[in-house]
XYZ file of C-alpha atoms in Angstrom:
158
model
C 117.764 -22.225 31.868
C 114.270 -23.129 30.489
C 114.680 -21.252 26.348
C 111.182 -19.168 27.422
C 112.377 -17.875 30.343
C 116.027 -17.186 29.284
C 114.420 -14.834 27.008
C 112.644 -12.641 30.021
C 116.031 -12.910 31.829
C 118.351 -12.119 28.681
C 116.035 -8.744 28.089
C 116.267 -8.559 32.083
C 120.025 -8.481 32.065
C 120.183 -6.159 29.040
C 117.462 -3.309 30.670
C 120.288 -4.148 34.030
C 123.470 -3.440 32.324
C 122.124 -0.340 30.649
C 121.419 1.040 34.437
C 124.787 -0.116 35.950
C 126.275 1.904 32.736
C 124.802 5.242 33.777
C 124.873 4.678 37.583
C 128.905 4.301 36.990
C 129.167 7.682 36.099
C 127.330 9.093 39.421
C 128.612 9.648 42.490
C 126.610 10.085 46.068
C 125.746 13.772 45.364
C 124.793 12.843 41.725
C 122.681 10.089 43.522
C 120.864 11.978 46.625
C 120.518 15.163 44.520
C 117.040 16.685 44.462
C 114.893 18.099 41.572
C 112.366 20.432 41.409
C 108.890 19.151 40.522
C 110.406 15.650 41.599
C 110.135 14.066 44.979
C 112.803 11.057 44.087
C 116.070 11.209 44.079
C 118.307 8.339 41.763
C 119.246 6.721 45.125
C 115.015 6.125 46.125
C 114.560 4.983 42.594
C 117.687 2.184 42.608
C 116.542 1.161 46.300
C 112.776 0.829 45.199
C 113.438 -1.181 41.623
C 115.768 -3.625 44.228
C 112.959 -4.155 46.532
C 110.645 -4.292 43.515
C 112.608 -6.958 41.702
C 113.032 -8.776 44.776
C 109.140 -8.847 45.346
C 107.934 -9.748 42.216
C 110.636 -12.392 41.101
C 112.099 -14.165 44.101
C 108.744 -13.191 46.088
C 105.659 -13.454 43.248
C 107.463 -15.554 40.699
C 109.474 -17.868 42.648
C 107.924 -18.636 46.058
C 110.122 -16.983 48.348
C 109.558 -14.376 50.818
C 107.177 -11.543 49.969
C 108.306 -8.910 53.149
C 108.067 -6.044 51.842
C 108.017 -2.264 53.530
C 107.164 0.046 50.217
C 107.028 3.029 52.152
C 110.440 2.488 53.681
C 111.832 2.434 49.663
C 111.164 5.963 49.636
C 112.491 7.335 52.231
C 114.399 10.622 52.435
C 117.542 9.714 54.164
C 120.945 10.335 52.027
C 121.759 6.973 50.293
C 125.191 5.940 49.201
C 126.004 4.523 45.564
C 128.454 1.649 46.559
C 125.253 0.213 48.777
C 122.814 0.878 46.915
C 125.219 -0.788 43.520
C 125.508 -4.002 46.447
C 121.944 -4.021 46.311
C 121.133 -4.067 43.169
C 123.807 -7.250 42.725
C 122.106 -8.988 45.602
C 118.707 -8.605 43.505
C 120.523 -9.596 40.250
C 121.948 -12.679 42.044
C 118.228 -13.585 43.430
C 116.599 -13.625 39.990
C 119.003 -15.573 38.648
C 119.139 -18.061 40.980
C 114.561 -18.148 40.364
C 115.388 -18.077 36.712
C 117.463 -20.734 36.366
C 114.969 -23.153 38.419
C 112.104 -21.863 36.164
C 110.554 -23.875 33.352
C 107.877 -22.919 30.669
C 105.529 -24.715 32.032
C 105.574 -23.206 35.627
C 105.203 -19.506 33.588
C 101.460 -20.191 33.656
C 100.759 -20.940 37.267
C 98.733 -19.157 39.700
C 99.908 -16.729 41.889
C 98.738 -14.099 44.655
C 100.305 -10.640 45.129
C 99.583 -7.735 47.373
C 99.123 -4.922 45.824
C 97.778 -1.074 46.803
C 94.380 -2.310 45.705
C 94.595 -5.554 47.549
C 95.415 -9.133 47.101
C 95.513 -10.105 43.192
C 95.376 -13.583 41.151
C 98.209 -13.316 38.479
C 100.666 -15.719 36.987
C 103.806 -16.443 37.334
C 104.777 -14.778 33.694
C 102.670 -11.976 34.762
C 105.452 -10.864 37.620
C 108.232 -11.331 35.482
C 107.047 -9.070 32.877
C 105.775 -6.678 35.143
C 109.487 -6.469 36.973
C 110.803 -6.587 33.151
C 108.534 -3.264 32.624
C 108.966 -1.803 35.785
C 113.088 -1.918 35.490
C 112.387 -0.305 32.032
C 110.593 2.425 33.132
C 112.741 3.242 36.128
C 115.611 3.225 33.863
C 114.358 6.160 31.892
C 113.356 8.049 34.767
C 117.154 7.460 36.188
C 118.594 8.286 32.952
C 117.047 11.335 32.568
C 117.975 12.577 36.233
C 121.417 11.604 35.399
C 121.993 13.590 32.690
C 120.011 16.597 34.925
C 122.441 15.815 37.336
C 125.545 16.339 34.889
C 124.433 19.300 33.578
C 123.905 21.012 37.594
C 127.213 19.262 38.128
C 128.178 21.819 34.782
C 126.752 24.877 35.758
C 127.957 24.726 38.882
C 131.574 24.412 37.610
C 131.216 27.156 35.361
């Protein structure tokens, strides 16, 4: 792997193993349970940063297809871990395999992306980061709802 791009994919890996660490320690209540003030459960989040990695890596980043339904990542049906866990891998397995056939000089090139405000000229570096910061920032949210979910999981035993 290209030196510049193993670093994106090292800190990639790193923000990853931190999530599979608290997801671990859930199970599918912990994962489909509901918070007030919040409309997504841990189980929308994981599904949505899957599709989102998938999109913006594989999809943005390394040519491949860009299918998305981003409504359908947040729906309301009850999700269970060990799927959503496969997922996750699948996505993991994808960006490596872009990674790996990325070089330093590619980071630069132009690239299109849909987004809610239309179609948008970016790089190639561009999508990486932004599925770097958008794995970070899902990862708080998650590990904050996990450690709401262990202390319901608490009082309820009480």
């Amino acid at each position: 792997m290209d030196p510049e791009v193993a670093v994106i994919h090292e800190v990639i890996e790193d923000l990853r193993g931190q999530l599979v660490k608290v997801v671990e320690q859930l199970d599918d209540a912990d994962i489909n349970r509901t918070f007030p003030g919040l409309q997504n459960t841990i189980g929308i989040l994981l599904r949505h940063m899957a599709a989102s990695e998938n999109f913006w890596i594989s999809g943005v980043a390394g040519g491949g297809s860009r299918e998305r339904n981003r409504d359908a990542e947040f729906g309301r049906e009850p999700l269970a871990k060990q799927g959503l866990v496969r997922t996750l891998r699948e996505a993991q397995a994808a960006t490596e395999r872009v990674l790996t056939g990325l070089g330093a000089a590619e980071l630069q090139a132009a690239v299109q992306a849909e987004r809610a405000r239309g179609t948008v000229q970016t790089t190639k570096a561009f999508a990486l980061l932004h599925a770097l910061q958008h794995l970070a920032y899902h990862l708080g949210q998650i590990r904050l709802m996990a450690a709401m979910a262990r202390h319901a999981r608490e009082k309820a035993s009480a």
